């Protein structure tokens, strides 16, 4: 369960319960109806009013940050761990598959995540910055090893994977889409 940002002041017990209820409700509503589901549905599912929802999450993107924080932290840790992998191409491919599945957790979320990661003013940009930096180091290692094209930047790869068509039943892109991208990333 995602927690409020560290720089936020501690929440009262009732406010913490509301925050956690909203995050759980967002997870359910967006999983069921996609990332464009009405925010009012999230408040209703959590059993709180609109004011409580928007006090905790001033925008849809702020709620996405709370929903994606744990996944982004996992992606960051995985990229750092794969930096020492003996087969750097396999490490990049493994990480990109995990990123693809993470970005597709909720219908319509992947494009939003991709756009947020390229917009430094987005709430997602701050939470995604460590993950982006870790993947950039992994990508640079793969470029140095000659395992991937040297004319494609790490953030371009993230944007490309985020833009792939999704198949919800596969929890990510269809393997054929990823295979085409992977072939295009090789030198």
PDB file of C-alpha atoms in Angstrom:
ATOM      1  CA  UNK A   1       0.000   0.000   0.000  1.00  0.00           C
ATOM      2  CA  UNK A   2       1.371   3.357  -0.962  1.00  0.00           C
ATOM      3  CA  UNK A   3       1.982   5.885   1.785  1.00  0.00           C
ATOM      4  CA  UNK A   4       1.785   9.669   1.678  1.00  0.00           C
ATOM      5  CA  UNK A   5       4.968  11.400   0.465  1.00  0.00           C
ATOM      6  CA  UNK A   6       7.752  11.683   3.034  1.00  0.00           C
ATOM      7  CA  UNK A   7       7.747  15.476   2.825  1.00  0.00           C
ATOM      8  CA  UNK A   8       4.051  15.579   3.789  1.00  0.00           C
ATOM      9  CA  UNK A   9       3.173  16.270   7.398  1.00  0.00           C
ATOM     10  CA  UNK A  10       1.964  13.227   9.359  1.00  0.00           C
ATOM     11  CA  UNK A  11      -1.703  12.437   8.899  1.00  0.00           C
ATOM     12  CA  UNK A  12      -4.255  12.084  11.670  1.00  0.00           C
ATOM     13  CA  UNK A  13      -5.577   8.542  12.028  1.00  0.00           C
ATOM     14  CA  UNK A  14      -8.838   9.315  10.226  1.00  0.00           C
ATOM     15  CA  UNK A  15      -7.004  11.113   7.399  1.00  0.00           C
ATOM     16  CA  UNK A  16      -4.629   8.157   7.017  1.00  0.00           C
ATOM     17  CA  UNK A  17      -7.608   5.771   6.806  1.00  0.00           C
ATOM     18  CA  UNK A  18      -9.185   7.995   4.141  1.00  0.00           C
ATOM     19  CA  UNK A  19      -5.912   8.157   2.194  1.00  0.00           C
ATOM     20  CA  UNK A  20      -5.519   4.379   2.276  1.00  0.00           C
ATOM     21  CA  UNK A  21      -9.189   3.852   1.373  1.00  0.00           C
ATOM     22  CA  UNK A  22      -8.799   6.188  -1.616  1.00  0.00           C
ATOM     23  CA  UNK A  23      -5.684   4.401  -2.859  1.00  0.00           C
ATOM     24  CA  UNK A  24      -7.389   0.995  -2.524  1.00  0.00           C
ATOM     25  CA  UNK A  25     -10.507   2.362  -4.232  1.00  0.00           C
ATOM     26  CA  UNK A  26      -8.423   3.877  -7.039  1.00  0.00           C
ATOM     27  CA  UNK A  27      -6.775   0.499  -7.572  1.00  0.00           C
ATOM     28  CA  UNK A  28     -10.182  -1.211  -7.841  1.00  0.00           C
ATOM     29  CA  UNK A  29     -11.907   1.438  -9.952  1.00  0.00           C
ATOM     30  CA  UNK A  30      -9.041   1.881 -12.429  1.00  0.00           C
ATOM     31  CA  UNK A  31      -8.495  -1.885 -12.701  1.00  0.00           C
ATOM     32  CA  UNK A  32     -12.176  -2.392 -13.397  1.00  0.00           C
ATOM     33  CA  UNK A  33     -12.894   0.643 -15.610  1.00  0.00           C
ATOM     34  CA  UNK A  34      -9.526   1.921 -16.833  1.00  0.00           C
ATOM     35  CA  UNK A  35      -7.489   5.025 -16.027  1.00  0.00           C
ATOM     36  CA  UNK A  36     -10.162   7.357 -17.428  1.00  0.00           C
ATOM     37  CA  UNK A  37     -12.801   6.238 -14.916  1.00  0.00           C
ATOM     38  CA  UNK A  38     -14.494   9.181 -13.184  1.00  0.00           C
ATOM     39  CA  UNK A  39     -12.732  10.359 -10.050  1.00  0.00           C
ATOM     40  CA  UNK A  40     -16.154  10.514  -8.372  1.00  0.00           C
ATOM     41  CA  UNK A  41     -16.281   6.715  -8.699  1.00  0.00           C
ATOM     42  CA  UNK A  42     -13.069   6.512  -6.660  1.00  0.00           C
ATOM     43  CA  UNK A  43     -14.547   8.699  -3.898  1.00  0.00           C
ATOM     44  CA  UNK A  44     -17.771   6.668  -3.923  1.00  0.00           C
ATOM     45  CA  UNK A  45     -15.867   3.352  -3.774  1.00  0.00           C
ATOM     46  CA  UNK A  46     -13.807   4.674  -0.833  1.00  0.00           C
ATOM     47  CA  UNK A  47     -16.911   5.929   0.973  1.00  0.00           C
ATOM     48  CA  UNK A  48     -15.675   9.528   1.161  1.00  0.00           C
ATOM     49  CA  UNK A  49     -16.762  12.813  -0.341  1.00  0.00           C
ATOM     50  CA  UNK A  50     -15.227  14.634  -3.283  1.00  0.00           C
ATOM     51  CA  UNK A  51     -13.589  17.164  -0.964  1.00  0.00           C
ATOM     52  CA  UNK A  52     -11.708  14.412   0.852  1.00  0.00           C
ATOM     53  CA  UNK A  53     -10.636  12.889  -2.455  1.00  0.00           C
ATOM     54  CA  UNK A  54      -9.286  16.161  -3.851  1.00  0.00           C
ATOM     55  CA  UNK A  55      -7.686  17.170  -0.537  1.00  0.00           C
ATOM     56  CA  UNK A  56      -5.522  14.040  -0.738  1.00  0.00           C
ATOM     57  CA  UNK A  57      -5.202  13.911  -4.536  1.00  0.00           C
ATOM     58  CA  UNK A  58      -5.564  17.317  -6.249  1.00  0.00           C
ATOM     59  CA  UNK A  59      -5.434  15.669  -9.689  1.00  0.00           C
ATOM     60  CA  UNK A  60      -5.820  12.273 -11.305  1.00  0.00           C
ATOM     61  CA  UNK A  61      -2.025  12.180 -11.767  1.00  0.00           C
ATOM     62  CA  UNK A  62      -1.486  12.564  -8.014  1.00  0.00           C
ATOM     63  CA  UNK A  63      -3.620   9.470  -7.453  1.00  0.00           C
ATOM     64  CA  UNK A  64      -1.703   7.631 -10.189  1.00  0.00           C
ATOM     65  CA  UNK A  65       1.519   8.450  -8.331  1.00  0.00           C
ATOM     66  CA  UNK A  66       0.152   6.829  -5.178  1.00  0.00           C
ATOM     67  CA  UNK A  67      -1.007   3.796  -7.181  1.00  0.00           C
ATOM     68  CA  UNK A  68       2.283   3.420  -9.054  1.00  0.00           C
ATOM     69  CA  UNK A  69       4.796   4.333  -6.309  1.00  0.00           C
ATOM     70  CA  UNK A  70       5.482   0.770  -5.146  1.00  0.00           C
ATOM     71  CA  UNK A  71       5.776  -0.454  -8.754  1.00  0.00           C
ATOM     72  CA  UNK A  72       8.146   2.379  -9.687  1.00  0.00           C
ATOM     73  CA  UNK A  73      10.294   1.588  -6.635  1.00  0.00           C
ATOM     74  CA  UNK A  74      10.411  -2.061  -7.727  1.00  0.00           C
ATOM     75  CA  UNK A  75      11.443  -1.039 -11.257  1.00  0.00           C
ATOM     76  CA  UNK A  76      14.178   1.177  -9.833  1.00  0.00           C
ATOM     77  CA  UNK A  77      15.545  -1.623  -7.645  1.00  0.00           C
ATOM     78  CA  UNK A  78      15.362  -4.104 -10.528  1.00  0.00           C
ATOM     79  CA  UNK A  79      17.292  -1.793 -12.880  1.00  0.00           C
ATOM     80  CA  UNK A  80      20.011  -1.289 -10.259  1.00  0.00           C
ATOM     81  CA  UNK A  81      20.225  -5.038  -9.665  1.00  0.00           C
ATOM     82  CA  UNK A  82      20.489  -5.789 -13.397  1.00  0.00           C
ATOM     83  CA  UNK A  83      23.408  -3.370 -13.851  1.00  0.00           C
ATOM     84  CA  UNK A  84      25.787  -6.228 -12.997  1.00  0.00           C
ATOM     85  CA  UNK A  85      24.055  -8.910 -15.073  1.00  0.00           C
ATOM     86  CA  UNK A  86      26.469 -10.831 -17.293  1.00  0.00           C
ATOM     87  CA  UNK A  87      24.211 -10.608 -20.371  1.00  0.00           C
ATOM     88  CA  UNK A  88      23.317  -6.935 -20.615  1.00  0.00           C
ATOM     89  CA  UNK A  89      20.866  -7.415 -23.501  1.00  0.00           C
ATOM     90  CA  UNK A  90      18.909 -10.017 -21.511  1.00  0.00           C
ATOM     91  CA  UNK A  91      18.947  -7.614 -18.536  1.00  0.00           C
ATOM     92  CA  UNK A  92      17.527  -4.779 -20.651  1.00  0.00           C
ATOM     93  CA  UNK A  93      14.863  -7.062 -22.160  1.00  0.00           C
ATOM     94  CA  UNK A  94      13.883  -8.430 -18.739  1.00  0.00           C
ATOM     95  CA  UNK A  95      13.560  -4.921 -17.303  1.00  0.00           C
ATOM     96  CA  UNK A  96      11.545  -3.640 -20.279  1.00  0.00           C
ATOM     97  CA  UNK A  97       9.112  -6.555 -19.947  1.00  0.00           C
ATOM     98  CA  UNK A  98       8.592  -5.682 -16.286  1.00  0.00           C
ATOM     99  CA  UNK A  99       8.141  -2.001 -17.197  1.00  0.00           C
ATOM    100  CA  UNK A 100       5.620  -2.966 -19.883  1.00  0.00           C
ATOM    101  CA  UNK A 101       3.567  -5.079 -17.456  1.00  0.00           C
ATOM    102  CA  UNK A 102       3.710  -2.315 -14.833  1.00  0.00           C
ATOM    103  CA  UNK A 103       2.620   0.389 -17.235  1.00  0.00           C
ATOM    104  CA  UNK A 104      -0.343  -1.727 -18.350  1.00  0.00           C
ATOM    105  CA  UNK A 105      -1.702  -2.549 -14.910  1.00  0.00           C
ATOM    106  CA  UNK A 106      -4.740  -0.342 -15.513  1.00  0.00           C
ATOM    107  CA  UNK A 107      -6.345   0.220 -18.901  1.00  0.00           C
ATOM    108  CA  UNK A 108      -5.161   3.522 -20.346  1.00  0.00           C
ATOM    109  CA  UNK A 109      -2.482   3.983 -17.681  1.00  0.00           C
ATOM    110  CA  UNK A 110       0.556   3.237 -19.829  1.00  0.00           C
ATOM    111  CA  UNK A 111       0.200   6.288 -22.067  1.00  0.00           C
ATOM    112  CA  UNK A 112      -0.366   8.484 -19.009  1.00  0.00           C
ATOM    113  CA  UNK A 113       2.691   7.046 -17.261  1.00  0.00           C
ATOM    114  CA  UNK A 114       4.825   7.496 -20.367  1.00  0.00           C
ATOM    115  CA  UNK A 115       3.668  11.095 -20.823  1.00  0.00           C
ATOM    116  CA  UNK A 116       4.193  11.883 -17.152  1.00  0.00           C
ATOM    117  CA  UNK A 117       7.723  10.507 -17.175  1.00  0.00           C
ATOM    118  CA  UNK A 118       8.688  12.819 -20.018  1.00  0.00           C
ATOM    119  CA  UNK A 119       7.074  15.923 -18.469  1.00  0.00           C
ATOM    120  CA  UNK A 120       9.271  17.169 -15.621  1.00  0.00           C
ATOM    121  CA  UNK A 121       6.364  19.185 -14.179  1.00  0.00           C
ATOM    122  CA  UNK A 122       4.198  16.095 -13.728  1.00  0.00           C
ATOM    123  CA  UNK A 123       3.680  14.598 -10.248  1.00  0.00           C
ATOM    124  CA  UNK A 124       4.780  11.260 -11.751  1.00  0.00           C
ATOM    125  CA  UNK A 125       8.102  12.750 -12.873  1.00  0.00           C
ATOM    126  CA  UNK A 126       9.369  13.195  -9.329  1.00  0.00           C
ATOM    127  CA  UNK A 127       8.424   9.697  -8.200  1.00  0.00           C
ATOM    128  CA  UNK A 128       9.735   8.183 -11.458  1.00  0.00           C
ATOM    129  CA  UNK A 129      13.063  10.050 -11.536  1.00  0.00           C
ATOM    130  CA  UNK A 130      15.114   7.424  -9.645  1.00  0.00           C
ATOM    131  CA  UNK A 131      13.684   4.640 -11.837  1.00  0.00           C
ATOM    132  CA  UNK A 132      14.452   6.603 -15.005  1.00  0.00           C
ATOM    133  CA  UNK A 133      18.004   7.266 -13.829  1.00  0.00           C
ATOM    134  CA  UNK A 134      18.593   3.596 -12.980  1.00  0.00           C
ATOM    135  CA  UNK A 135      17.255   2.459 -16.338  1.00  0.00           C
ATOM    136  CA  UNK A 136      19.387   5.109 -18.084  1.00  0.00           C
ATOM    137  CA  UNK A 137      22.503   3.607 -16.436  1.00  0.00           C
ATOM    138  CA  UNK A 138      21.454   0.109 -17.548  1.00  0.00           C
ATOM    139  CA  UNK A 139      20.754   1.396 -21.069  1.00  0.00           C
ATOM    140  CA  UNK A 140      24.138   3.194 -21.195  1.00  0.00           C
ATOM    141  CA  UNK A 141      25.899  -0.022 -20.145  1.00  0.00           C
ATOM    142  CA  UNK A 142      24.096  -1.871 -22.940  1.00  0.00           C
ATOM    143  CA  UNK A 143      25.112   0.844 -25.427  1.00  0.00           C
ATOM    144  CA  UNK A 144      28.743   0.670 -24.297  1.00  0.00           C
ATOM    145  CA  UNK A 145      28.669  -3.110 -24.716  1.00  0.00           C
ATOM    146  CA  UNK A 146      27.229  -2.735 -28.220  1.00  0.00           C
ATOM    147  CA  UNK A 147      24.099  -4.680 -27.235  1.00  0.00           C
ATOM    148  CA  UNK A 148      21.663  -1.903 -28.216  1.00  0.00           C
ATOM    149  CA  UNK A 149      21.582   0.947 -30.703  1.00  0.00           C
ATOM    150  CA  UNK A 150      23.608   3.973 -29.695  1.00  0.00           C
ATOM    151  CA  UNK A 151      21.263   6.435 -31.425  1.00  0.00           C
ATOM    152  CA  UNK A 152      18.285   5.812 -29.130  1.00  0.00           C
ATOM    153  CA  UNK A 153      18.057   7.456 -25.697  1.00  0.00           C
ATOM    154  CA  UNK A 154      16.774   5.654 -22.605  1.00  0.00           C
ATOM    155  CA  UNK A 155      13.788   7.982 -22.200  1.00  0.00           C
ATOM    156  CA  UNK A 156      12.847   7.362 -25.841  1.00  0.00           C
ATOM    157  CA  UNK A 157      12.765   3.629 -25.114  1.00  0.00           C
ATOM    158  CA  UNK A 158      10.469   4.212 -22.108  1.00  0.00           C
ATOM    159  CA  UNK A 159       8.153   6.392 -24.189  1.00  0.00           C
ATOM    160  CA  UNK A 160       8.078   3.772 -26.957  1.00  0.00           C
ATOM    161  CA  UNK A 161       7.204   0.907 -24.608  1.00  0.00           C
ATOM    162  CA  UNK A 162       4.522   3.061 -22.946  1.00  0.00           C
ATOM    163  CA  UNK A 163       2.950   3.799 -26.336  1.00  0.00           C
ATOM    164  CA  UNK A 164       2.518   0.164 -27.398  1.00  0.00           C
ATOM    165  CA  UNK A 165      -1.031  -1.148 -27.882  1.00  0.00           C
ATOM    166  CA  UNK A 166      -2.222  -3.095 -24.832  1.00  0.00           C
ATOM    167  CA  UNK A 167      -3.950  -6.396 -24.418  1.00  0.00           C
ATOM    168  CA  UNK A 168      -5.437  -6.443 -20.904  1.00  0.00           C
ATOM    169  CA  UNK A 169      -5.735 -10.232 -20.802  1.00  0.00           C
ATOM    170  CA  UNK A 170      -1.941 -10.420 -21.253  1.00  0.00           C
ATOM    171  CA  UNK A 171      -1.210  -7.739 -18.628  1.00  0.00           C
ATOM    172  CA  UNK A 172       0.932  -5.773 -21.035  1.00  0.00           C
ATOM    173  CA  UNK A 173       1.671  -5.445 -24.697  1.00  0.00           C
ATOM    174  CA  UNK A 174       1.197  -8.353 -27.006  1.00  0.00           C
ATOM    175  CA  UNK A 175       4.475 -10.239 -27.243  1.00  0.00           C
ATOM    176  CA  UNK A 176       4.619  -9.537 -30.972  1.00  0.00           C
ATOM    177  CA  UNK A 177       4.751  -5.780 -30.316  1.00  0.00           C
ATOM    178  CA  UNK A 178       7.538  -6.177 -27.789  1.00  0.00           C
ATOM    179  CA  UNK A 179       9.417  -8.518 -30.128  1.00  0.00           C
ATOM    180  CA  UNK A 180       9.282  -5.913 -32.915  1.00  0.00           C
ATOM    181  CA  UNK A 181      10.541  -3.200 -30.560  1.00  0.00           C
ATOM    182  CA  UNK A 182      13.298  -5.459 -29.226  1.00  0.00           C
ATOM    183  CA  UNK A 183      14.486  -6.238 -32.773  1.00  0.00           C
ATOM    184  CA  UNK A 184      14.524  -2.515 -33.524  1.00  0.00           C
ATOM    185  CA  UNK A 185      16.597  -1.747 -30.431  1.00  0.00           C
ATOM    186  CA  UNK A 186      19.392  -4.118 -31.407  1.00  0.00           C
ATOM    187  CA  UNK A 187      22.262  -2.726 -33.525  1.00  0.00           C
TER     188      UNK A 187
END
